[in-house]
Structure formats: C-alpha cells, structure tokens
Amino acid sequence: MTNNKKQLLALPTDLNPQYLPQHVAVIMDGNGRWANSRGLPRIAGHRQGAKTLKELLRCCKDWGIKALTAYAFSTENWRRPTEEVDFLMLLFERLLRQELAQMHREGVRISFIGNLSALPDSLQVQMQRSMLETLNNQAIHFTVAVNYGSRDEIIKVCRQLAKLVQQGELSPEQVNESIVEKHLYTADIPEPDLLIRTSGEMRLSNFLLWQMAYTEMYFTDIFWPDFDRAAFYQALLSYQGRDRRFGQVKPSLSA
Ligand code: FPP
C-alpha cells in the first residue's frame, strides 16, 4: 500500500470532522463505460462497482459519516437487456449472502428502499432478512435503492394520504411536510447532505427528489468503479467549501 493510501485510512487532516456530511447519497454511474474502455463486458463494470461501493461504505464508517444511500437500480433500469437485469439481481443477492455477516459484525444497519415486491422472491427474502437482522446496528445506516423511482414514491405517499382522508382519519388541511415525510420510504433516514454522481452526468434521474431539496451536489467525471477514497476526499473537500444557507440569509449579512 502506498503512503498516500495508508493516510486515507483515517480522515484526512485538512477535513473538518465537525463539518462532515452526516448522510451521503451516491448515483453510481459509469460502470458500463468503465468496462467498455477496458474491452470487458458491462457486467464486469457492475462487479467492480459493487467492490467500490463496499469500500466507500467502509470509508464512510472509518471517517465518521453516519449514513450512506446508493442508487443501485431504478424503476427505469428494467429497460436494459434482460441478461444485464438478471445479472444485477443475481449480484445483489450474492453480495447480500456473502457480505451480510461481516456488515452485521461491523455494526452496519442495512435498509432497502423502492418497490421491492417486483423483485425476485429469493432476493426479497434476503433483503427482508438482512433488514431485520441489522435493525438495531448503530455504526452506519446503509440504504440501497432498488427498483426505486422518486415519482413512484411520491405517488405512493399521495395514495396513502388520500386513503386516510377518505377514511376520515386525516383532513386535507392536516397534510403537511412532516406527514408526507413520515410516509416516504426514507421516513427514518435524515435527508442527504451531499449527493455524488460519477461519470460526468449531471442529472438526478428520479432519485430522492423530495429528500434532496437542500442537498449539495457533487459531480465528477470519474467512472464509478474508479471512485476510491482519494476521489471521495475530493468530494468532501468540495462539500466543506460550500455555504449551506437552506434558503436563509447568513446572520452576518442580514444585520
Ligand atoms: C450505472 O452504471 C450502474 C447501475 C445501473 C448499477 C449499479 C449497481 C452496482 C454498482 C452494484 C451494486 C451492488 C449492490 C449490492 C448495491 P451504467 O451501467 O449506467 O454505466 P454506463 O452509463 O457507463 O453505461
């Protein structure tokens, strides 16, 4: 291991531990292009991408970041070639089987968000099992969005609230931000402070649209499989240079 890599095992000293994002969300883009650029099949990019995600989870834990959410499969990803979709489903299941015990030992709480009922039965079983088993873990909350679409999620909330109004359990005037948030998949996860999207694309692609109203965005040209600790460090440096005002005027400027 190089000196540089060794140093990155701990939080780099020029990052302020008091001002780290508590919750980082990632759109893991560029697996296919990473593989193509090496003359490999796309699935090799996903396999490497999964390793990158595992390493980022460990890095977040090492550096004191309490939540990581990854966009693994969108509601639109079903349109990919069947072999690629099948491979991704198998990869999720295999990784869960292989990694669950160690993640549990390391205090990782795992959650899955999205319309899980459309996924293969055996994958759903693994997902439910891992969520239940790790429910009380405190080191880091790792959420994986699978068959997730933000518009789908918001429609689901609208339907649930409409039903409550129809049943007379809620009045239309009582519908507010807090009630909507309690019905989102992310009800028990704080909003992301930082979103990272790799591979040069600068879109949200239907990911956590409600939850990211005030999230800082970071885009990098690096393909996801190459997104290592050094790249994450650059993202955090950029984050720490931001001035987050949440729509307000800074107190020093308002006087
Ligand atoms: C986007 O790159 C990547 C995906 C749609 C799949 C992401 C899945 C993983 C990294 C595996 C993660 C594993 C677990 C357990 C969560 P792309 O295929 O769109 O790349 P391209 O834009 O270069 O074609």
Short mmCIF file of C-alpha atoms and ligand atoms in Angstrom, two decimals:
data_model
loop_
_atom_site.label_atom_id
_atom_site.label_comp_id
_atom_site.label_asym_id
_atom_site.label_seq_id
_atom_site.Cartn_x
_atom_site.Cartn_y
_atom_site.Cartn_z
CA MET A 1 0.00 0.00 0.00
CA THR A 2 1.31 3.46 -0.86
CA ASN A 3 1.81 6.09 1.84
CA ASN A 4 -0.98 8.12 0.34
CA LYS A 5 -3.45 5.25 0.54
CA LYS A 6 -2.35 4.48 4.09
CA GLN A 7 -3.05 8.05 5.17
CA LEU A 8 -6.55 7.89 3.77
CA LEU A 9 -7.48 5.10 6.16
CA ALA A 10 -8.09 7.89 8.69
CA LEU A 11 -9.95 11.13 7.98
CA PRO A 12 -7.50 13.43 6.12
CA THR A 13 -6.34 16.18 8.48
CA ASP A 14 -7.49 19.01 6.24
CA LEU A 15 -11.10 17.85 6.51
CA ASN A 16 -13.02 19.28 9.46
CA PRO A 17 -14.64 16.39 11.35
CA GLN A 18 -17.27 18.84 12.70
CA TYR A 19 -18.47 19.67 9.22
CA LEU A 20 -18.75 16.32 7.51
CA PRO A 21 -21.97 15.39 5.75
CA GLN A 22 -23.99 13.13 8.04
CA HIS A 23 -25.62 11.46 5.08
CA VAL A 24 -24.05 10.90 1.65
CA ALA A 25 -26.09 9.69 -1.33
CA VAL A 26 -24.47 8.27 -4.47
CA ILE A 27 -25.59 7.73 -8.05
CA MET A 28 -23.13 5.07 -9.17
CA ASP A 29 -22.84 5.87 -12.87
CA GLY A 30 -20.33 4.73 -15.48
CA ASN A 31 -19.96 1.01 -14.77
CA GLY A 32 -20.68 0.13 -18.40
CA ARG A 33 -18.27 2.71 -19.82
CA TRP A 34 -15.56 1.66 -17.34
CA ALA A 35 -15.90 -1.92 -18.62
CA ASN A 36 -16.08 -0.92 -22.31
CA SER A 37 -12.94 1.18 -22.00
CA ARG A 38 -11.14 -1.98 -20.88
CA GLY A 39 -12.68 -4.22 -23.52
CA LEU A 40 -14.71 -6.02 -20.83
CA PRO A 41 -18.43 -6.87 -20.79
CA ARG A 42 -20.70 -4.38 -18.97
CA ILE A 43 -21.32 -6.84 -16.15
CA ALA A 44 -17.63 -6.67 -15.24
CA GLY A 45 -18.21 -2.98 -14.55
CA HIS A 46 -21.09 -3.76 -12.20
CA ARG A 47 -18.99 -6.35 -10.39
CA GLN A 48 -16.20 -3.83 -9.88
CA GLY A 49 -18.79 -1.17 -8.99
CA ALA A 50 -20.06 -3.34 -6.16
CA LYS A 51 -16.50 -3.55 -4.76
CA THR A 52 -16.23 0.23 -4.96
CA LEU A 53 -19.48 0.60 -3.03
CA LYS A 54 -18.31 -1.79 -0.34
CA GLU A 55 -15.10 0.20 0.02
CA LEU A 56 -16.98 3.52 0.18
CA LEU A 57 -19.20 2.13 2.93
CA ARG A 58 -16.10 1.19 4.91
CA CYS A 59 -14.57 4.60 4.26
CA CYS A 60 -17.72 6.41 5.47
CA LYS A 61 -17.63 4.31 8.62
CA ASP A 62 -13.91 4.98 9.17
CA TRP A 63 -14.36 8.71 8.68
CA GLY A 64 -17.44 9.09 10.91
CA ILE A 65 -20.20 9.54 8.32
CA LYS A 66 -23.40 8.06 9.70
CA ALA A 67 -25.46 7.30 6.59
CA LEU A 68 -24.79 6.21 3.01
CA THR A 69 -27.50 5.70 0.39
CA ALA A 70 -26.77 4.17 -3.01
CA TYR A 71 -28.94 4.11 -6.14
CA ALA A 72 -28.45 0.54 -7.35
CA PHE A 73 -31.43 0.01 -9.68
CA SER A 74 -34.04 2.48 -10.85
CA THR A 75 -37.62 1.84 -11.96
CA GLU A 76 -36.32 2.67 -15.47
CA ASN A 77 -33.45 0.13 -15.36
CA TRP A 78 -35.85 -2.72 -16.28
CA ARG A 79 -35.49 -1.44 -19.86
CA ARG A 80 -31.90 -2.73 -20.02
CA PRO A 81 -31.11 -6.02 -21.79
CA THR A 82 -32.61 -8.97 -19.88
CA GLU A 83 -29.18 -10.56 -19.31
CA GLU A 84 -27.92 -7.38 -17.63
CA VAL A 85 -31.02 -7.06 -15.42
CA ASP A 86 -30.77 -10.74 -14.45
CA PHE A 87 -27.09 -10.34 -13.68
CA LEU A 88 -27.73 -7.34 -11.43
CA MET A 89 -30.45 -9.20 -9.49
CA LEU A 90 -28.11 -12.16 -9.01
CA LEU A 91 -25.28 -9.83 -8.00
CA PHE A 92 -27.43 -8.10 -5.33
CA GLU A 93 -28.47 -11.47 -3.92
CA ARG A 94 -24.98 -12.97 -4.00
CA LEU A 95 -23.47 -9.92 -2.33
CA LEU A 96 -26.10 -9.94 0.39
CA ARG A 97 -25.42 -13.59 1.14
CA GLN A 98 -21.65 -13.05 1.14
CA GLU A 99 -21.44 -9.76 2.99
CA LEU A 100 -24.30 -9.76 5.49
CA ALA A 101 -22.46 -11.44 8.37
CA GLN A 102 -19.47 -9.13 8.17
CA MET A 103 -21.56 -5.98 7.79
CA HIS A 104 -23.58 -7.06 10.80
CA ARG A 105 -20.39 -7.60 12.83
CA GLU A 106 -19.20 -4.12 11.85
CA GLY A 107 -22.44 -2.53 13.11
CA VAL A 108 -23.91 -1.67 9.71
CA ARG A 109 -27.68 -1.26 9.55
CA ILE A 110 -28.95 -2.17 6.06
CA SER A 111 -32.17 -0.90 4.53
CA PHE A 112 -33.62 -1.33 1.07
CA ILE A 113 -35.95 1.26 -0.43
CA GLY A 114 -38.05 1.02 -3.57
CA ASN A 115 -40.84 -1.20 -4.84
CA LEU A 116 -39.26 -4.41 -3.59
CA SER A 117 -42.36 -6.51 -4.30
CA ALA A 118 -41.44 -6.61 -8.03
CA LEU A 119 -38.04 -8.22 -7.33
CA PRO A 120 -37.31 -11.97 -7.48
CA ASP A 121 -38.74 -13.76 -4.44
CA SER A 122 -35.41 -15.14 -3.25
CA LEU A 123 -33.91 -11.63 -3.35
CA GLN A 124 -36.84 -10.22 -1.38
CA VAL A 125 -36.32 -12.88 1.28
CA GLN A 126 -32.62 -11.97 1.61
CA MET A 127 -33.44 -8.28 1.77
CA GLN A 128 -36.07 -8.67 4.48
CA ARG A 129 -33.76 -10.93 6.45
CA SER A 130 -30.85 -8.51 6.31
CA MET A 131 -33.02 -5.51 7.27
CA LEU A 132 -34.44 -7.36 10.27
CA GLU A 133 -31.11 -8.76 11.42
CA THR A 134 -29.30 -5.41 11.32
CA LEU A 135 -32.17 -3.22 12.54
CA ASN A 136 -30.52 -2.20 15.80
CA ASN A 137 -27.00 -1.61 14.45
CA GLN A 138 -25.66 1.89 15.04
CA ALA A 139 -22.28 2.32 13.30
CA ILE A 140 -23.69 3.43 9.93
CA HIS A 141 -27.03 3.26 8.14
CA PHE A 142 -26.52 1.84 4.65
CA THR A 143 -29.53 2.18 2.35
CA VAL A 144 -29.72 0.65 -1.09
CA ALA A 145 -32.37 1.89 -3.53
CA VAL A 146 -33.55 -0.99 -5.73
CA ASN A 147 -36.44 -0.65 -8.17
CA TYR A 148 -36.64 2.86 -6.79
CA GLY A 149 -38.16 5.89 -8.50
CA SER A 150 -38.85 9.12 -6.71
CA ARG A 151 -42.04 9.89 -8.62
CA ASP A 152 -43.34 6.40 -7.83
CA GLU A 153 -42.54 7.00 -4.17
CA ILE A 154 -44.37 10.36 -4.12
CA ILE A 155 -47.42 8.85 -5.87
CA LYS A 156 -47.42 6.06 -3.27
CA VAL A 157 -47.48 8.70 -0.50
CA CYS A 158 -50.31 10.62 -2.22
CA ARG A 159 -52.39 7.44 -2.42
CA GLN A 160 -51.77 6.59 1.23
CA LEU A 161 -52.73 10.09 2.37
CA ALA A 162 -55.78 10.17 0.06
CA LYS A 163 -56.94 6.92 1.64
CA LEU A 164 -56.54 8.36 5.14
CA VAL A 165 -58.57 11.42 4.14
CA GLN A 166 -61.23 9.18 2.55
CA GLN A 167 -61.45 7.15 5.75
CA GLY A 168 -61.86 10.35 7.77
CA GLU A 169 -58.58 9.81 9.66
CA LEU A 170 -56.92 12.92 8.23
CA SER A 171 -58.27 16.24 6.97
CA PRO A 172 -56.78 17.80 3.79
CA GLU A 173 -55.59 20.76 5.89
CA GLN A 174 -53.53 18.43 8.09
CA VAL A 175 -51.39 17.33 5.14
CA ASN A 176 -48.00 18.98 5.64
CA GLU A 177 -44.29 18.31 5.00
CA SER A 178 -43.89 16.29 8.15
CA ILE A 179 -46.79 13.94 7.30
CA VAL A 180 -45.51 13.46 3.77
CA GLU A 181 -42.03 12.65 5.10
CA LYS A 182 -43.41 10.05 7.51
CA HIS A 183 -44.86 8.18 4.53
CA LEU A 184 -41.75 8.23 2.34
CA TYR A 185 -39.51 5.14 2.17
CA THR A 186 -36.90 7.27 3.93
CA ALA A 187 -39.06 8.10 6.97
CA ASP A 188 -36.32 7.15 9.44
CA ILE A 189 -33.32 8.46 7.48
CA PRO A 190 -32.21 12.11 7.59
CA GLU A 191 -32.09 13.99 4.28
CA PRO A 192 -28.82 13.61 2.34
CA ASP A 193 -26.34 16.45 2.90
CA LEU A 194 -24.26 15.53 -0.14
CA LEU A 195 -25.10 13.80 -3.42
CA ILE A 196 -22.28 12.41 -5.54
CA ARG A 197 -22.84 11.38 -9.15
CA THR A 198 -19.98 9.90 -11.11
CA SER A 199 -19.15 9.62 -14.83
CA GLY A 200 -19.82 13.21 -15.86
CA GLU A 201 -23.62 13.02 -15.96
CA MET A 202 -25.33 15.92 -14.18
CA ARG A 203 -28.88 14.76 -13.51
CA LEU A 204 -30.89 13.44 -10.58
CA SER A 205 -32.54 10.69 -12.66
CA ASN A 206 -35.60 10.36 -10.40
CA PHE A 207 -33.54 9.80 -7.24
CA LEU A 208 -34.75 11.15 -3.86
CA LEU A 209 -36.34 14.24 -5.43
CA TRP A 210 -38.23 15.29 -2.29
CA GLN A 211 -35.40 14.41 0.07
CA MET A 212 -32.73 16.34 -1.86
CA ALA A 213 -34.40 19.75 -1.82
CA TYR A 214 -31.40 21.21 0.07
CA THR A 215 -28.71 18.65 -0.71
CA GLU A 216 -25.33 19.80 -2.03
CA MET A 217 -24.49 18.22 -5.39
CA TYR A 218 -21.07 17.00 -6.48
CA PHE A 219 -20.40 15.71 -9.99
CA THR A 220 -17.18 14.09 -11.12
CA ASP A 221 -16.02 12.64 -14.44
CA ILE A 222 -14.57 9.56 -12.71
CA PHE A 223 -16.40 6.32 -13.61
CA TRP A 224 -17.99 4.71 -10.57
CA PRO A 225 -15.66 1.66 -10.37
CA ASP A 226 -12.70 4.08 -10.03
CA PHE A 227 -14.33 6.18 -7.29
CA ASP A 228 -11.85 5.48 -4.48
CA ARG A 229 -11.03 7.13 -1.14
CA ALA A 230 -8.97 9.83 -2.84
CA ALA A 231 -11.94 10.72 -5.07
CA PHE A 232 -14.28 10.75 -2.06
CA TYR A 233 -11.85 13.01 -0.23
CA GLN A 234 -12.09 15.50 -3.15
CA ALA A 235 -15.88 15.39 -2.92
CA LEU A 236 -15.75 16.10 0.81
CA LEU A 237 -13.27 18.96 0.30
CA SER A 238 -15.70 20.49 -2.19
CA TYR A 239 -18.58 19.98 0.27
CA GLN A 240 -16.67 21.68 3.06
CA GLY A 241 -16.13 24.70 0.83
CA ARG A 242 -19.89 25.18 0.35
CA ASP A 243 -22.00 27.73 2.19
CA ARG A 244 -25.25 25.96 3.11
CA ARG A 245 -27.96 28.53 3.85
CA PHE A 246 -31.17 26.49 3.39
CA GLY A 247 -32.87 29.50 1.77
CA GLN A 248 -31.89 31.90 4.54
CA VAL A 249 -29.58 34.90 4.58
CA LYS A 250 -26.38 34.41 6.57
CA PRO A 251 -26.77 36.07 10.03
CA SER A 252 -23.65 38.25 9.47
CA LEU A 253 -25.11 39.61 6.20
CA SER A 254 -28.63 40.25 7.48
CA ALA A 255 -27.67 42.76 10.20
C1 FPP B 1 -24.89 2.59 -13.56
O1 FPP B 1 -23.84 2.43 -14.49
C2 FPP B 1 -24.92 1.45 -12.64
C3 FPP B 1 -26.02 0.66 -12.38
C4 FPP B 1 -27.34 0.87 -13.00
C5 FPP B 1 -25.92 -0.48 -11.47
C6 FPP B 1 -25.30 -0.15 -10.16
C7 FPP B 1 -25.07 -1.38 -9.39
C8 FPP B 1 -23.90 -1.67 -8.76
C9 FPP B 1 -22.73 -0.79 -8.72
C10 FPP B 1 -23.82 -2.93 -8.00
C11 FPP B 1 -24.06 -2.53 -6.58
C12 FPP B 1 -24.32 -3.65 -5.74
C13 FPP B 1 -25.11 -3.59 -4.62
C14 FPP B 1 -25.19 -4.75 -3.72
C15 FPP B 1 -25.90 -2.42 -4.25
P1 FPP B 1 -24.24 2.19 -16.01
O2 FPP B 1 -24.46 0.74 -16.21
O3 FPP B 1 -25.42 3.04 -16.36
O4 FPP B 1 -22.95 2.68 -16.74
P2 FPP B 1 -22.90 3.42 -18.16
O5 FPP B 1 -23.66 4.70 -18.01
O6 FPP B 1 -21.43 3.63 -18.35
O7 FPP B 1 -23.50 2.50 -19.16
#
